[in-house]
Short mmCIF file of C-alpha atoms in Angstrom, two decimals:
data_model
loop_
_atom_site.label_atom_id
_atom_site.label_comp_id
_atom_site.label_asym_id
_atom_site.label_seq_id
_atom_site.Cartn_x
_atom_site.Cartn_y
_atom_site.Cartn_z
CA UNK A 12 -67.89 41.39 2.41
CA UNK A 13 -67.68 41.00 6.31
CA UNK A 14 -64.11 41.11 7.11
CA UNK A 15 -64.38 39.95 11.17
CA UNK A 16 -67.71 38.40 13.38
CA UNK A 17 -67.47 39.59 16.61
CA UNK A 18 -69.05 37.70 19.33
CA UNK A 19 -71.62 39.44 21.64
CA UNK A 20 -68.69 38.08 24.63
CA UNK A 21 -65.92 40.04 22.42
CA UNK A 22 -68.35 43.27 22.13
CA UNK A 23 -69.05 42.99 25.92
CA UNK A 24 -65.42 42.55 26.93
CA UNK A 25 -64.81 45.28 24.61
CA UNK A 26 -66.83 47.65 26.06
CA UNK A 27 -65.98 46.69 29.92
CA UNK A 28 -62.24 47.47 29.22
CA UNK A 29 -62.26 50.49 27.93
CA UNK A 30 -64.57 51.36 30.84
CA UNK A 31 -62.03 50.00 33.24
CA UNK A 32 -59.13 51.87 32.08
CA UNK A 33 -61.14 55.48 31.98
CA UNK A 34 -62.76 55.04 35.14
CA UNK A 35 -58.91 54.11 36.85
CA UNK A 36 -57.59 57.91 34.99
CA UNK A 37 -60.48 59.33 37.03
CA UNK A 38 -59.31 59.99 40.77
CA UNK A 39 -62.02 61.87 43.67
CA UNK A 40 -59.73 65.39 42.51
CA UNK A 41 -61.12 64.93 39.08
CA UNK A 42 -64.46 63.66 39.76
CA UNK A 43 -65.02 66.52 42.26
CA UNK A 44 -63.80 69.44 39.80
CA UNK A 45 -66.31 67.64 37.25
CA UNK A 46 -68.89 68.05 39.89
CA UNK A 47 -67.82 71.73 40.51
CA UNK A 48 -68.00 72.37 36.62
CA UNK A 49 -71.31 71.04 36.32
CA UNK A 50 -72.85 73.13 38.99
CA UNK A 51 -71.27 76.46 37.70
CA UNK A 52 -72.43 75.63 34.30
CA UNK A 53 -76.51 74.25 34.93
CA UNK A 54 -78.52 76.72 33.75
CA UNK A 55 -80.23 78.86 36.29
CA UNK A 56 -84.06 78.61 35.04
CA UNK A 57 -83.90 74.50 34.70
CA UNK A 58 -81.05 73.69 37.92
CA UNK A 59 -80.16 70.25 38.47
CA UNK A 60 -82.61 68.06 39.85
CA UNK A 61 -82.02 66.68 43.32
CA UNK A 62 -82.11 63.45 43.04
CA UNK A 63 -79.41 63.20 40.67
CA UNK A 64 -77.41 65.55 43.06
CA UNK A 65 -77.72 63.13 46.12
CA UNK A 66 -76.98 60.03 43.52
CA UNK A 67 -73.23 62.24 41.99
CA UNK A 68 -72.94 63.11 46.28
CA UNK A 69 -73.40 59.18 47.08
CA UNK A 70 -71.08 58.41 44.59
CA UNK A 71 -68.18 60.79 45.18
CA UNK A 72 -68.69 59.99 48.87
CA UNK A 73 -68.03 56.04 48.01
CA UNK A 74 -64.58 56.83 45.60
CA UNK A 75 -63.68 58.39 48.64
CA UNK A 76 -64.78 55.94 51.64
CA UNK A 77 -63.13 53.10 48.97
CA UNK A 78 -59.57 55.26 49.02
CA UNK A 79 -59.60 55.33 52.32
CA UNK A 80 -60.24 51.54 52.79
CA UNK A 81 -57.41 50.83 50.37
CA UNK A 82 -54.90 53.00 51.90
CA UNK A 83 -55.91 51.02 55.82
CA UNK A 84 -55.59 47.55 53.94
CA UNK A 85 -52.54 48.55 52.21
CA UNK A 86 -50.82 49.51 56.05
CA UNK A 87 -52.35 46.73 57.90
CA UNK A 88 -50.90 44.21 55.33
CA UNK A 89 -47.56 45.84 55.14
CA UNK A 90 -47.14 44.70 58.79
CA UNK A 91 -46.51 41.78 57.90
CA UNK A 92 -43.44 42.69 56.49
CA UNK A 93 -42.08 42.95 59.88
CA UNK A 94 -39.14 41.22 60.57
CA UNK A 95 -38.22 40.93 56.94
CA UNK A 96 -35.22 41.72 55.52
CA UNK A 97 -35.60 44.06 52.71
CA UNK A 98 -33.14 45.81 49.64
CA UNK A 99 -34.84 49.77 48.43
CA UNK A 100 -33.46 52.12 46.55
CA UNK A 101 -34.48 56.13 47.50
CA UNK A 102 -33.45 59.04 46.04
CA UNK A 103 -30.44 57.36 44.49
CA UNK A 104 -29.38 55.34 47.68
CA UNK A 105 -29.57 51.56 48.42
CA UNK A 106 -30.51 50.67 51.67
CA UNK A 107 -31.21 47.10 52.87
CA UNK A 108 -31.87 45.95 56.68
CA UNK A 109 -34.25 44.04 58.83
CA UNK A 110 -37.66 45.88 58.41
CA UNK A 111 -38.16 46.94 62.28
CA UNK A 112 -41.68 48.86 61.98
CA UNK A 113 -43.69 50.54 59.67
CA UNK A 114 -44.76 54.47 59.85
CA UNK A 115 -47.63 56.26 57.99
CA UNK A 116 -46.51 59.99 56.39
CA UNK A 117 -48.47 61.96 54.59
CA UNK A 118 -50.53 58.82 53.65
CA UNK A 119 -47.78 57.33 52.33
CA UNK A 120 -46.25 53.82 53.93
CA UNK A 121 -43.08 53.74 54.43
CA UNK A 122 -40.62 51.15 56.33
CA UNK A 123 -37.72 51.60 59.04
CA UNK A 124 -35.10 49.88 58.02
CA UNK A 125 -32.42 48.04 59.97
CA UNK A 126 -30.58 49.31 63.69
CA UNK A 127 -31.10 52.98 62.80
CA UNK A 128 -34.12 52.84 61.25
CA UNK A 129 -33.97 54.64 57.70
CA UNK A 130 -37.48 55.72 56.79
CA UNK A 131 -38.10 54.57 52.98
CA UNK A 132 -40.84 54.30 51.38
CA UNK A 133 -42.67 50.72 50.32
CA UNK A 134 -43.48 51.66 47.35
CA UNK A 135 -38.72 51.96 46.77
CA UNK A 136 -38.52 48.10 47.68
CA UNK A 137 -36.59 46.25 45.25
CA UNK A 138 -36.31 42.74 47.17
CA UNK A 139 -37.73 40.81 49.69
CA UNK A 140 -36.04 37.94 51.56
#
């Protein structure tokens, strides 16, 4: 007896998502060790062929070009939050003020906060007003 009909939709869907969510675990660190693995591994009589070298080159060369993109839309749009007053909580500390200009270290954004300017990160802000 059939116990549950799946759709061809539901066994699409199905599919896609579990895609998704492996393909977000896998950063350019991993995907390039996987890379380095392969290569150490091929067999030396039968190595890989080139075209499918270029294709894994192409494709590590777009997770990275697409990082980079991210991390320039994620500091162009936090200027916006100039002018802003904000509440954050780093390393244990509250810290709320006027959001005066925004700073890039270490690829990570962070926000100077009120008169004297407290560096904290965006990614430690709790409220906006």
């Amino acid at each position: 007896m059939v116990e549950q009909v799946y759709s061809p939709y539901q066994v699409m869907n199905t599919s896609v998502s579990k895609r998704d969510s492996a393909t977000k675990n896998l950063g350019k660190d991993e995907f390039l060790k996987l890379l380095i693995t392969e290569l150490k591994n091929q067999n030396p009589l039968e190595p890989l062929d080139s075209k499918e070298y270029i294709a894994q080159l192409a494709t590590f060369t777009q997770v990275e070009q697409i990082q980079e993109m991210r991390r320039e839309l994620s500091f162009l749009s936090s200027i916006s939050w100039i002018g802003k007053k904000v509440k954050a909580v780093y390393e244990e500390k509250e810290y709320s003020g006027e959001v005066k200009g925004i700073v890039l270290d270490n690829n990570e954004i962070g926000l100077l906060l009120g008169d004297e300017e407290v560096k904290v990160p965006l990614s430690s802000v709790k409220e906006i007003k």
